[in-house]
Tab-separated table of C-alpha atoms in Angstrom:
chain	number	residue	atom	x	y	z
P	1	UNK	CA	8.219	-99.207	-25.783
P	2	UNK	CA	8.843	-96.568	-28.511
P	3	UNK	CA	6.480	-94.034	-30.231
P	4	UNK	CA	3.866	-95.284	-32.525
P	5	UNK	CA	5.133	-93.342	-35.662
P	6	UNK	CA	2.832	-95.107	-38.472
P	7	UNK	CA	1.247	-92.335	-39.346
P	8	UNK	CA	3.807	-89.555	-38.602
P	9	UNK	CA	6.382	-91.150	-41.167
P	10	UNK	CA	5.279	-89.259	-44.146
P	11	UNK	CA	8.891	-87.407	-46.136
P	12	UNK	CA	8.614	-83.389	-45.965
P	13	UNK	CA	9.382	-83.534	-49.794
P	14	UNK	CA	6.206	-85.362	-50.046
P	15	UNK	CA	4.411	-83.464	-53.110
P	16	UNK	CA	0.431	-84.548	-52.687
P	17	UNK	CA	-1.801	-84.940	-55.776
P	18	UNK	CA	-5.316	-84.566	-55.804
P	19	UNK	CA	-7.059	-87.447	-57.474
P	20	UNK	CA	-9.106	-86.280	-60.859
P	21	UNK	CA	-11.118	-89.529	-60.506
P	22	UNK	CA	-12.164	-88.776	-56.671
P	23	UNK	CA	-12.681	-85.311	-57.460
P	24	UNK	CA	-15.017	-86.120	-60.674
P	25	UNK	CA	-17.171	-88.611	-58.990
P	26	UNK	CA	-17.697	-86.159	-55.182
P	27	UNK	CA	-18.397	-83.690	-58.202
P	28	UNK	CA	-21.279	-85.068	-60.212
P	29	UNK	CA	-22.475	-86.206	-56.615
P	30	UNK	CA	-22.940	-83.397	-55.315
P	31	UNK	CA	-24.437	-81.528	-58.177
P	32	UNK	CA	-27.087	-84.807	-58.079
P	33	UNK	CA	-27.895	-83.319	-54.187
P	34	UNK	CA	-28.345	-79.995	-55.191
P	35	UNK	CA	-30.529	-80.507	-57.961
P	36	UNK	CA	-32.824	-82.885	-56.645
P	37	UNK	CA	-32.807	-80.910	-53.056
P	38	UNK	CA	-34.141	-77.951	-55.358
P	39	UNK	CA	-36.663	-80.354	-56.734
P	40	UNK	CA	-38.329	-82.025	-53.363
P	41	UNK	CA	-38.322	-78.411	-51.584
P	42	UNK	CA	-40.370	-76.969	-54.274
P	43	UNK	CA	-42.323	-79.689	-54.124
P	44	UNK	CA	-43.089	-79.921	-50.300
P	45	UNK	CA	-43.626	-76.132	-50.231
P	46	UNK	CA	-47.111	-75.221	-48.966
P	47	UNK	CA	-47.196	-71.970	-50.566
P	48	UNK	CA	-45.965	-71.203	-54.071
P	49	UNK	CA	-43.450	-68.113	-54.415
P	50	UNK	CA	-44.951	-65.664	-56.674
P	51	UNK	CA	-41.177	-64.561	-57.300
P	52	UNK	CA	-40.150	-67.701	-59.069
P	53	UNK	CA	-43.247	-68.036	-60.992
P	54	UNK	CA	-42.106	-69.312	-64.704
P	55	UNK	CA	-38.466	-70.414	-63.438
P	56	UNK	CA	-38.028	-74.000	-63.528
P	57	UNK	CA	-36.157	-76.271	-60.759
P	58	UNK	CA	-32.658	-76.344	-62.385
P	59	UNK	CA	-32.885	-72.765	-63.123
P	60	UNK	CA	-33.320	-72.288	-59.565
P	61	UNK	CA	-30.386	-74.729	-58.723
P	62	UNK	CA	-28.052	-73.376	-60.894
P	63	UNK	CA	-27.032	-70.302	-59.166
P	64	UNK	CA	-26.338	-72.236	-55.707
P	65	UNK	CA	-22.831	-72.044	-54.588
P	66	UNK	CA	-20.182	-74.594	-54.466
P	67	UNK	CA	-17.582	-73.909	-51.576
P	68	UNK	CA	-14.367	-75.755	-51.520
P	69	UNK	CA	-13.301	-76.052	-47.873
P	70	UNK	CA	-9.565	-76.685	-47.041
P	71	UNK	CA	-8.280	-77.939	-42.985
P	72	UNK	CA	-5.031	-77.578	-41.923
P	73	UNK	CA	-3.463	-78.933	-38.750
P	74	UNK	CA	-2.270	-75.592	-37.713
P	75	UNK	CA	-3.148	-71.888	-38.638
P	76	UNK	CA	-2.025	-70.851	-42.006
P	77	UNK	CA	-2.435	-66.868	-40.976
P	78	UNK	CA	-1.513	-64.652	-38.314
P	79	UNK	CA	-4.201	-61.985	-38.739
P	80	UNK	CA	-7.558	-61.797	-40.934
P	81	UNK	CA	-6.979	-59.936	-44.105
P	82	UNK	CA	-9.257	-58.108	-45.313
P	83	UNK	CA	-7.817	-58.084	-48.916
P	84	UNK	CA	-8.489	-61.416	-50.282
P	85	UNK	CA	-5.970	-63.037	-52.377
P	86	UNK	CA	-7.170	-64.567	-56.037
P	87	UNK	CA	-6.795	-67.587	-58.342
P	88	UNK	CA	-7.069	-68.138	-61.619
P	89	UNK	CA	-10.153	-70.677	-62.310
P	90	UNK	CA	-9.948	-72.575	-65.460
P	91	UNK	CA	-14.058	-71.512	-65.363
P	92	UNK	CA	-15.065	-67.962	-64.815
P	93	UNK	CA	-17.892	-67.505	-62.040
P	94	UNK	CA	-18.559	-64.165	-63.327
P	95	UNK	CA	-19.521	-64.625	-66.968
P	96	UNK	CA	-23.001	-63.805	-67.137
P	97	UNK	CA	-23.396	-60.530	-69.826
P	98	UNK	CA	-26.069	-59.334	-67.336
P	99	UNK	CA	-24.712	-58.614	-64.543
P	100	UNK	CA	-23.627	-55.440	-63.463
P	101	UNK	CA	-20.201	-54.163	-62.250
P	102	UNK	CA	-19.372	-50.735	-59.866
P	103	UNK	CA	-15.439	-49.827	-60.421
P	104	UNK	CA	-14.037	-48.069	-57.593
P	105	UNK	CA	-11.125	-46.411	-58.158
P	106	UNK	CA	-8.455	-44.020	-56.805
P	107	UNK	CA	-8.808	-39.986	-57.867
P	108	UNK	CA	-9.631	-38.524	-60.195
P	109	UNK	CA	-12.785	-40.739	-61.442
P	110	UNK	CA	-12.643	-38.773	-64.606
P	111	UNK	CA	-9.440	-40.420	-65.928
P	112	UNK	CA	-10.871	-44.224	-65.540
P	113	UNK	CA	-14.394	-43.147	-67.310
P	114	UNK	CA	-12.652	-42.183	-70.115
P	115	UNK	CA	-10.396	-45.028	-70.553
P	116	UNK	CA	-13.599	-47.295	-70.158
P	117	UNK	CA	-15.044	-45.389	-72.689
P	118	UNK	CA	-12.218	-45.348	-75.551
P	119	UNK	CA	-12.044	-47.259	-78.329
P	120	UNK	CA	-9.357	-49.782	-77.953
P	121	UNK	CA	-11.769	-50.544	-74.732
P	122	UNK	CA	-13.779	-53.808	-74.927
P	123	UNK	CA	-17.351	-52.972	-75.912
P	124	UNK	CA	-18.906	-55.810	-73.883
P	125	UNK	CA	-17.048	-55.620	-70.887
P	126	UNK	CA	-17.678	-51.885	-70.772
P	127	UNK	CA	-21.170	-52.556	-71.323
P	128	UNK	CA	-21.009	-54.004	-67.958
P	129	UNK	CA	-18.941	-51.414	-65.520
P	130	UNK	CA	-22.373	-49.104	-64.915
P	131	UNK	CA	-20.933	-47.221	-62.358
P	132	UNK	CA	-17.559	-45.548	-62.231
P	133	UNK	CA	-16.495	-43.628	-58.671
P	134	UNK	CA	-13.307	-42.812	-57.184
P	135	UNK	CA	-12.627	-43.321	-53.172
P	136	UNK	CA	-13.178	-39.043	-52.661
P	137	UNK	CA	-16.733	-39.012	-53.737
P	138	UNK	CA	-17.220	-42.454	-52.137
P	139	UNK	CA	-16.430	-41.840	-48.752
P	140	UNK	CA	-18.839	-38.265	-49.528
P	141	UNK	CA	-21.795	-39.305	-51.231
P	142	UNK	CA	-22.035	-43.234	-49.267
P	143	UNK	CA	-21.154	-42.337	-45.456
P	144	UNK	CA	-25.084	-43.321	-44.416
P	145	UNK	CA	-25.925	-46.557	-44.172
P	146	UNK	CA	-29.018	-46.062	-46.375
P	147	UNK	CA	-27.046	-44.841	-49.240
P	148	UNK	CA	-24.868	-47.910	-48.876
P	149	UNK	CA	-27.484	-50.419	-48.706
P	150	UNK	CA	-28.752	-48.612	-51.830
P	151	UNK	CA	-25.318	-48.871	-53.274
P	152	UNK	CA	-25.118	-52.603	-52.654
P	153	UNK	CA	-28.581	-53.536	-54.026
P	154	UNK	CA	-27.814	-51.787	-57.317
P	155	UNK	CA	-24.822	-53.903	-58.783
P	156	UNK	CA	-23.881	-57.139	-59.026
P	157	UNK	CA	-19.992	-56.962	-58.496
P	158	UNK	CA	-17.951	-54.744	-57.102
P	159	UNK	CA	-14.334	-54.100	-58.538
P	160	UNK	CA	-12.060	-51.536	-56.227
P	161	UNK	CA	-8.499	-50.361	-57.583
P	162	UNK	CA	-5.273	-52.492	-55.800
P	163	UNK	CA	-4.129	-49.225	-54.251
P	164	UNK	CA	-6.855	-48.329	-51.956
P	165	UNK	CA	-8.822	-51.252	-51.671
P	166	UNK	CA	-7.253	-51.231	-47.879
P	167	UNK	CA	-9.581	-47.986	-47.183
P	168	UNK	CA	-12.947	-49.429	-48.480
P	169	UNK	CA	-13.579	-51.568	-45.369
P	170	UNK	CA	-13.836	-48.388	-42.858
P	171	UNK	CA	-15.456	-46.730	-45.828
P	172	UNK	CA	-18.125	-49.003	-46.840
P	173	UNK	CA	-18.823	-50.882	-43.282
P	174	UNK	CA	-20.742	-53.924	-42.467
P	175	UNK	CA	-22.981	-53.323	-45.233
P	176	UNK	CA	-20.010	-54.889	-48.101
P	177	UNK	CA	-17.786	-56.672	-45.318
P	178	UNK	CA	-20.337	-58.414	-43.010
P	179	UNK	CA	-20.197	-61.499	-45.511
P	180	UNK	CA	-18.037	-62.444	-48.786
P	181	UNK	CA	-21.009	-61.928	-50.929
P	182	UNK	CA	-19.978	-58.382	-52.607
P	183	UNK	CA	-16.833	-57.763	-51.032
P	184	UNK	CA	-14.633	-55.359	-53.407
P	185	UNK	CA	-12.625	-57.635	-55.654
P	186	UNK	CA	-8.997	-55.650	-55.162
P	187	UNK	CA	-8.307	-55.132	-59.220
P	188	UNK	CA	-4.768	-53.206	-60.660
P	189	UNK	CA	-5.148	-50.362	-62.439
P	190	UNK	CA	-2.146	-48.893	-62.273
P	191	UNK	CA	0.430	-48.326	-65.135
P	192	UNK	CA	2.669	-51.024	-65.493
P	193	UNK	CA	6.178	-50.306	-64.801
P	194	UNK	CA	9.184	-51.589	-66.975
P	195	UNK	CA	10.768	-54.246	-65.609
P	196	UNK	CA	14.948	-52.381	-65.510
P	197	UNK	CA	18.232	-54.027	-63.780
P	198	UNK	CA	18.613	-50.493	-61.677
P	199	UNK	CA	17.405	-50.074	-57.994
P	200	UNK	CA	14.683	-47.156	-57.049
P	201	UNK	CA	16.496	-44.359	-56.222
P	202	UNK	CA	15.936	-43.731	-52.513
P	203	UNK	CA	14.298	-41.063	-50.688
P	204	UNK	CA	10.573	-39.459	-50.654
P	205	UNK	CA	8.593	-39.829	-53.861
P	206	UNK	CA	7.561	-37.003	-56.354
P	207	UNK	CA	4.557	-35.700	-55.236
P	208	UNK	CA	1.553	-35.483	-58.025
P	209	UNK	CA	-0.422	-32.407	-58.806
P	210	UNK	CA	-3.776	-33.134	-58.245
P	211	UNK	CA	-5.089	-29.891	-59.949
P	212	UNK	CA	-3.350	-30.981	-63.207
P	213	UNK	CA	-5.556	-34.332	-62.460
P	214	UNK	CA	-2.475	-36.528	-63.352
P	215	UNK	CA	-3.027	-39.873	-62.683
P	216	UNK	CA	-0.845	-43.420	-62.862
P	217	UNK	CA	-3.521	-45.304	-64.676
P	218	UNK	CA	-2.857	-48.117	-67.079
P	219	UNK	CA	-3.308	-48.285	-70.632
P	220	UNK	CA	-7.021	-49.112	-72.036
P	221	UNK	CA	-5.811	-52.896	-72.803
P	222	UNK	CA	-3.772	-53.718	-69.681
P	223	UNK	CA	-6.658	-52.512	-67.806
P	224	UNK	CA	-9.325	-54.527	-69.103
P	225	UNK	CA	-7.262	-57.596	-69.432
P	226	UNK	CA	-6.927	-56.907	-65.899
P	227	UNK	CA	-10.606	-56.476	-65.036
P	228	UNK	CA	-11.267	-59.930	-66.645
P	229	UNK	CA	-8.676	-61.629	-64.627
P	230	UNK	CA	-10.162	-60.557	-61.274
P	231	UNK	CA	-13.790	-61.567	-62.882
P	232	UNK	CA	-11.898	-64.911	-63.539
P	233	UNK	CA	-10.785	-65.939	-60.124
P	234	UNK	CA	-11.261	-66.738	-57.107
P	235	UNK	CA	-10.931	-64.729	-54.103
P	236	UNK	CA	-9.119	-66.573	-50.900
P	237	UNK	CA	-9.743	-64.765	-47.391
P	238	UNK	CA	-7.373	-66.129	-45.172
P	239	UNK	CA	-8.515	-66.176	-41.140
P	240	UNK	CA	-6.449	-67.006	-38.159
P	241	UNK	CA	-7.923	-70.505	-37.906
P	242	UNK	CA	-7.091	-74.104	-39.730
P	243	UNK	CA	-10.624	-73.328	-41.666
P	244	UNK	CA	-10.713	-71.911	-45.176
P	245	UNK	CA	-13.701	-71.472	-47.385
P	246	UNK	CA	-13.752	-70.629	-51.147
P	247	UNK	CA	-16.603	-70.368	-53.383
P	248	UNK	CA	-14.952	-72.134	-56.407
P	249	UNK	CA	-18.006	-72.754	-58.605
P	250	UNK	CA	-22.315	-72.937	-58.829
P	251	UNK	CA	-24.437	-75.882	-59.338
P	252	UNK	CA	-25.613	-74.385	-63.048
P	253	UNK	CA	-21.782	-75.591	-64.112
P	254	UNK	CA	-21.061	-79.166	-65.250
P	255	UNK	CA	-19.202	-81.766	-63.354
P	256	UNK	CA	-16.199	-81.424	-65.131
P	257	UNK	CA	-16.245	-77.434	-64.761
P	258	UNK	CA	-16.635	-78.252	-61.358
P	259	UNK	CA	-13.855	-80.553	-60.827
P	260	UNK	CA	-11.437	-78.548	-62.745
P	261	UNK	CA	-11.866	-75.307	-60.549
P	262	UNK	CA	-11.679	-77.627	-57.446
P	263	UNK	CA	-8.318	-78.874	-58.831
P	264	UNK	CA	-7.068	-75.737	-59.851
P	265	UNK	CA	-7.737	-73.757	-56.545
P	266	UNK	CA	-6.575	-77.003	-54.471
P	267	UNK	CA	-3.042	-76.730	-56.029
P	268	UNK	CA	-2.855	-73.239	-56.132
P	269	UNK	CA	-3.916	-72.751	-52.360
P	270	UNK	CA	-1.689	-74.884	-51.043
P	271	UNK	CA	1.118	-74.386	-52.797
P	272	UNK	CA	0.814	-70.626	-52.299
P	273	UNK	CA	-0.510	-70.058	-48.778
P	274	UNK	CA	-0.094	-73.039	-46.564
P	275	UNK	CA	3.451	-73.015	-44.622
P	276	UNK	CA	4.680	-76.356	-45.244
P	277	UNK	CA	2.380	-76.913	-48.217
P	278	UNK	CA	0.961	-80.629	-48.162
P	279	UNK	CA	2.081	-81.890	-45.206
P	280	UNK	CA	0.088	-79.198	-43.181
P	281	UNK	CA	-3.400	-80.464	-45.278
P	282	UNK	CA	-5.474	-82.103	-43.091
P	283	UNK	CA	-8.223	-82.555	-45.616
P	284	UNK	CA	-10.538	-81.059	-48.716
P	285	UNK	CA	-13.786	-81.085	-48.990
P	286	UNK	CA	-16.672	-79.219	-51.385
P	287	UNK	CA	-20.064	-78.873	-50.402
P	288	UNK	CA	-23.181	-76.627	-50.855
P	289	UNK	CA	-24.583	-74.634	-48.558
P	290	UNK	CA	-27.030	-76.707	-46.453
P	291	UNK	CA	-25.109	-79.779	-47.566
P	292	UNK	CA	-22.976	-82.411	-46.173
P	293	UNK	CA	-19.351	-81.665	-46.914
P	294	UNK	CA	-17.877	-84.521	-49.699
P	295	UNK	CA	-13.979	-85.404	-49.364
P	296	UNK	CA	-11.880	-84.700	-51.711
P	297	UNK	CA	-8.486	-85.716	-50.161
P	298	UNK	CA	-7.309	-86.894	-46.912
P	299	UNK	CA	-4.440	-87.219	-44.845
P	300	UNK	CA	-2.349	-89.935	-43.780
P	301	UNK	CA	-0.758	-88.000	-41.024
P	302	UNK	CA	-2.683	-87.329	-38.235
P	303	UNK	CA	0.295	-84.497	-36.697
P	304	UNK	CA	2.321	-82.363	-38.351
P	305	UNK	CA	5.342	-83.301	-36.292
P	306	UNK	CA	6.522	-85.911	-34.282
P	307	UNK	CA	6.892	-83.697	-30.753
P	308	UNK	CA	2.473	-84.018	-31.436
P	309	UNK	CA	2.907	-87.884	-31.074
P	310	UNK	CA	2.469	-88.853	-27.340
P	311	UNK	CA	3.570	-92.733	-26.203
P	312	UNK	CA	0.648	-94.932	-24.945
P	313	UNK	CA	2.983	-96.212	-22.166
P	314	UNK	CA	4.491	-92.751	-21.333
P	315	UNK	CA	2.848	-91.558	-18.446
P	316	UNK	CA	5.094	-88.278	-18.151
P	317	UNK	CA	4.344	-87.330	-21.443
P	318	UNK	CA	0.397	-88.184	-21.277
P	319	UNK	CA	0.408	-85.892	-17.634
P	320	UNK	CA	1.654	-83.099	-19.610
P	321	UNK	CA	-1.077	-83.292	-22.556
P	322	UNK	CA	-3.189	-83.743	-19.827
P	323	UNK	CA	-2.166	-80.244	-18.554
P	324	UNK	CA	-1.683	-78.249	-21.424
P	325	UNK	CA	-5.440	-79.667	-22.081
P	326	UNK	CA	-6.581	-76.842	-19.798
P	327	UNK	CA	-6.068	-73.949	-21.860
P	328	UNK	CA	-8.798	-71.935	-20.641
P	329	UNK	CA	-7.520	-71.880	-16.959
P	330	UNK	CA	-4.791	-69.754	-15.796
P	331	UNK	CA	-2.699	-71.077	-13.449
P	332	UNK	CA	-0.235	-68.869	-11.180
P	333	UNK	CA	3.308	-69.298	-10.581
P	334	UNK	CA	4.694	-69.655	-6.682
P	335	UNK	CA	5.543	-66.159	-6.518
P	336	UNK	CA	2.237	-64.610	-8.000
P	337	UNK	CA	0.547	-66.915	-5.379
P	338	UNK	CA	2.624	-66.103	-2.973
P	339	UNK	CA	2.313	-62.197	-3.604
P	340	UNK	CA	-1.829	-62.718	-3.691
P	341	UNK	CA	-1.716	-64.065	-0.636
P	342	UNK	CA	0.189	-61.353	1.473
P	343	UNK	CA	-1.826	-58.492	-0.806
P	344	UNK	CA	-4.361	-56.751	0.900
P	345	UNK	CA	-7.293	-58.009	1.356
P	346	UNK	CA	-10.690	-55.376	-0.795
P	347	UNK	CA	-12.714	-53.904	0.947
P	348	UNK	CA	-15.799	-56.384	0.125
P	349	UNK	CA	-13.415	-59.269	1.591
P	350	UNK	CA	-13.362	-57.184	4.885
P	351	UNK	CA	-17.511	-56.755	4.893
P	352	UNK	CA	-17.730	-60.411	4.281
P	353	UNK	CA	-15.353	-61.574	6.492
P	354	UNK	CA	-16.532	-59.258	9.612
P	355	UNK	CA	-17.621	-61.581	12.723
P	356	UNK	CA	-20.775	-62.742	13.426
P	357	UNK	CA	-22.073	-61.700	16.781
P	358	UNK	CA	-22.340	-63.972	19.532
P	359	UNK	CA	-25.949	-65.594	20.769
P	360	UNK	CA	-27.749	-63.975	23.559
P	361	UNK	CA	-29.941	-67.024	23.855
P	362	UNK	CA	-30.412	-68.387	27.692
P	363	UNK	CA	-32.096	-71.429	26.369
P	364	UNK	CA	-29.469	-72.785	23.875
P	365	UNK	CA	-26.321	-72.005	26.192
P	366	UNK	CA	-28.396	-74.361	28.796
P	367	UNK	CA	-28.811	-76.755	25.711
P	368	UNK	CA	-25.061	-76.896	24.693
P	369	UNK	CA	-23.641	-77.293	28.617
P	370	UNK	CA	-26.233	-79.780	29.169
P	371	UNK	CA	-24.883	-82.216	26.539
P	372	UNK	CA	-21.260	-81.759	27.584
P	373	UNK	CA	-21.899	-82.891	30.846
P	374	UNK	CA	-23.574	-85.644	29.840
P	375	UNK	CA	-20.381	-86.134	27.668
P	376	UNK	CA	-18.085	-86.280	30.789
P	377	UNK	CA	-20.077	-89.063	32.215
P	378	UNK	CA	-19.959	-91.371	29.370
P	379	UNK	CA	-16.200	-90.859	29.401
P	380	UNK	CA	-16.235	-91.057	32.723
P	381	UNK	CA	-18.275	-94.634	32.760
P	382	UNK	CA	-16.307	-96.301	29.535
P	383	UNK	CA	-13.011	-95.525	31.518
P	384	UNK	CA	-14.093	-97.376	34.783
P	385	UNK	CA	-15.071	-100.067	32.942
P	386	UNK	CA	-11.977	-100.357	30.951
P	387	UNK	CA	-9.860	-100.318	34.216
């Protein structure tokens, strides 16, 4: 009987679509949930939060989280990286005016303050960067965990320069990296090279002269149009595992905000970090945090190749999965077993294995030959009687 390939027959061109209709409808859905979640816990609550006093329900609501959760049938990275990638969202989630943003950049700190503060530099956005340090005075003044809790508590977002965003995670700790909530979003502030025909020369670089505080920052308007783009998207942390989380929106949005920035990181995931791109999707989901996770899109394929498809009347092939099933047993080859046996046995084998010294008991010798003699004679008597 051959392989049951129904659902293995998919083309690898296959280009997948998410559906605006689904994604609308699993939208306004689950902004319904959160909402009137909100409404029934407030409601329920025994004790009223002194904190909240004068915020209504839906203001309450509106800054929960909407994750976008992709599964893939096989790992999509190698390694956890700590520098998270971004996409553009159609719908900022950092918008608010009042929120506060820390820069972090490379040294000297001087150069960046007074680019933020120059003219050609938007007012409102610079309104907003309250704190301006470079990775030196970092690593000096917020080594204690104290002063980096402090650090964390007093801004909103944190922004850290492209070129040594790699050193804030031994720099900063647990405190920033524990959870995704105020990682460093990795922005470039770098000047902008001109794009030329000609190859780098080769060999060692120039080295800069720090005391003449040079620098290789960007202009005033390349570097805030850069700021807003890493305000604008969304930051992808990919994890050795077929599990991939992104915070894509908040419940204070609309449905259609919300379905757009599902769409937009959907296609843009995929297409840029998934090997094999659709055919490797097991399925999409968005959800909430204590919510039940609402599908998006769904595979037909249940493997990613046909080698995963096993015959229901192959019993060779079903032994096998049956063995590779055990992956959390090791299982020795002839020679290793083979070698273990003739090794030496440890010194704990030899105190367990020493011999146990005979009885001195009169009694229970008399006992035991007893009861073989009376063994002879029933022999004895069965065999007469056979003859």
């Amino acid at each position: 009987m051959a392989q049951s390939k129904e659902l293995v027959a998919k083309a690898e061109g296959t280009v997948a679509a998410i559906d605006s209709a689904q994604t609308l409808k699993a939208s306004k859905a689950l902004l319904s949930h959160i909402s009137k979640a909100a409404q029934e816990a407030d409601e329920s609550a025994t004790k009223k939060n002194i904190l909240n006093d004068g915020a209504d329900d839906d203001e309450l609501a509106a800054d929960t989280p909407i994750w976008l959760t992709l599964t893939t049938k096989r790992h999509i990275s190698d390694d956890a990286r700590l520098k998270p990638g971004k996409i553009r969202l159609p719908h900022s989630l950092n918008d608010n005016e009042h929120t506060t943003i820390c820069l972090i950049t490379a040294d000297p700190q001087r150069a960046y303050k007074n680019i933020i503060a120059d003219d050609s530099f938007p007012a409102e956005l610079g309104k907003r960067i309250t704190r301006v340090i470079d990775v030196t005075k970092l690593r000096a003044k917020y080594s204690r965990y104290e002063a980096q809790r402090k650090l964390f508590s007093e801004h909103d977002i944190f922004l850290g320069d492209d070129r040594i965003v790699n050193r804030l995670p031994k720099i900063l700790g647990k405190t920033f990296f524990k959870t995704t909530q105020k990682r460093p979003i990795p922005v470039v502030l770098s000047a902008k090279q001109p794009k030329s025909g000609k190859k780098k020369p080769a060999g060692p670089r120039p080295k800069k002269n720090k005391a003449e505080g040079e620098t290789n920052a960007g202009t005033p308007a390349d570097i805030a149009k850069e700021i807003e783009k890493a305000l604008g998207s969304a930051l992808v942390a990919l994890s050795p595992s077929t599990n991939t989380s992104i915070k894509v929106a908040y419940a204070g949005m609309t449905a259609e905000q919300v379905a757009a920035n599902v769409e937009a990181v959907s296609t843009a995931l995929v297409e840029k970090w998934v090997p094999q791109k659709w055919r490797n999707v097991k399925s999409i989901h968005i959800k909430g945090p204590t919510t039940a996770a609402l599908p998006i899109w769904l595979t037909d394929e249940l493997w990613l190749d046909q080698a995963d498809v096993v015959a229901n009347d192959d019993p060779k092939s079903l032994q096998a999965t049956s063995e590779k099933a055990n992956v959390g047993k090791k299982r020795k080859s002839v020679g290793d077993a083979s070698e273990s046996e003739t090794a030496k046995p440890s010194k704990k084998a030899k105190s367990k294995a020493a011999p146990v010294p005979e009885s001195n008991d009169d009694k229970l010798d008399a006992q035991i030959a007893d009861r073989k003699a009376r063994l002879r004679k029933q022999k004895a008597s069965a065999a007469k009687t056979m003859d």
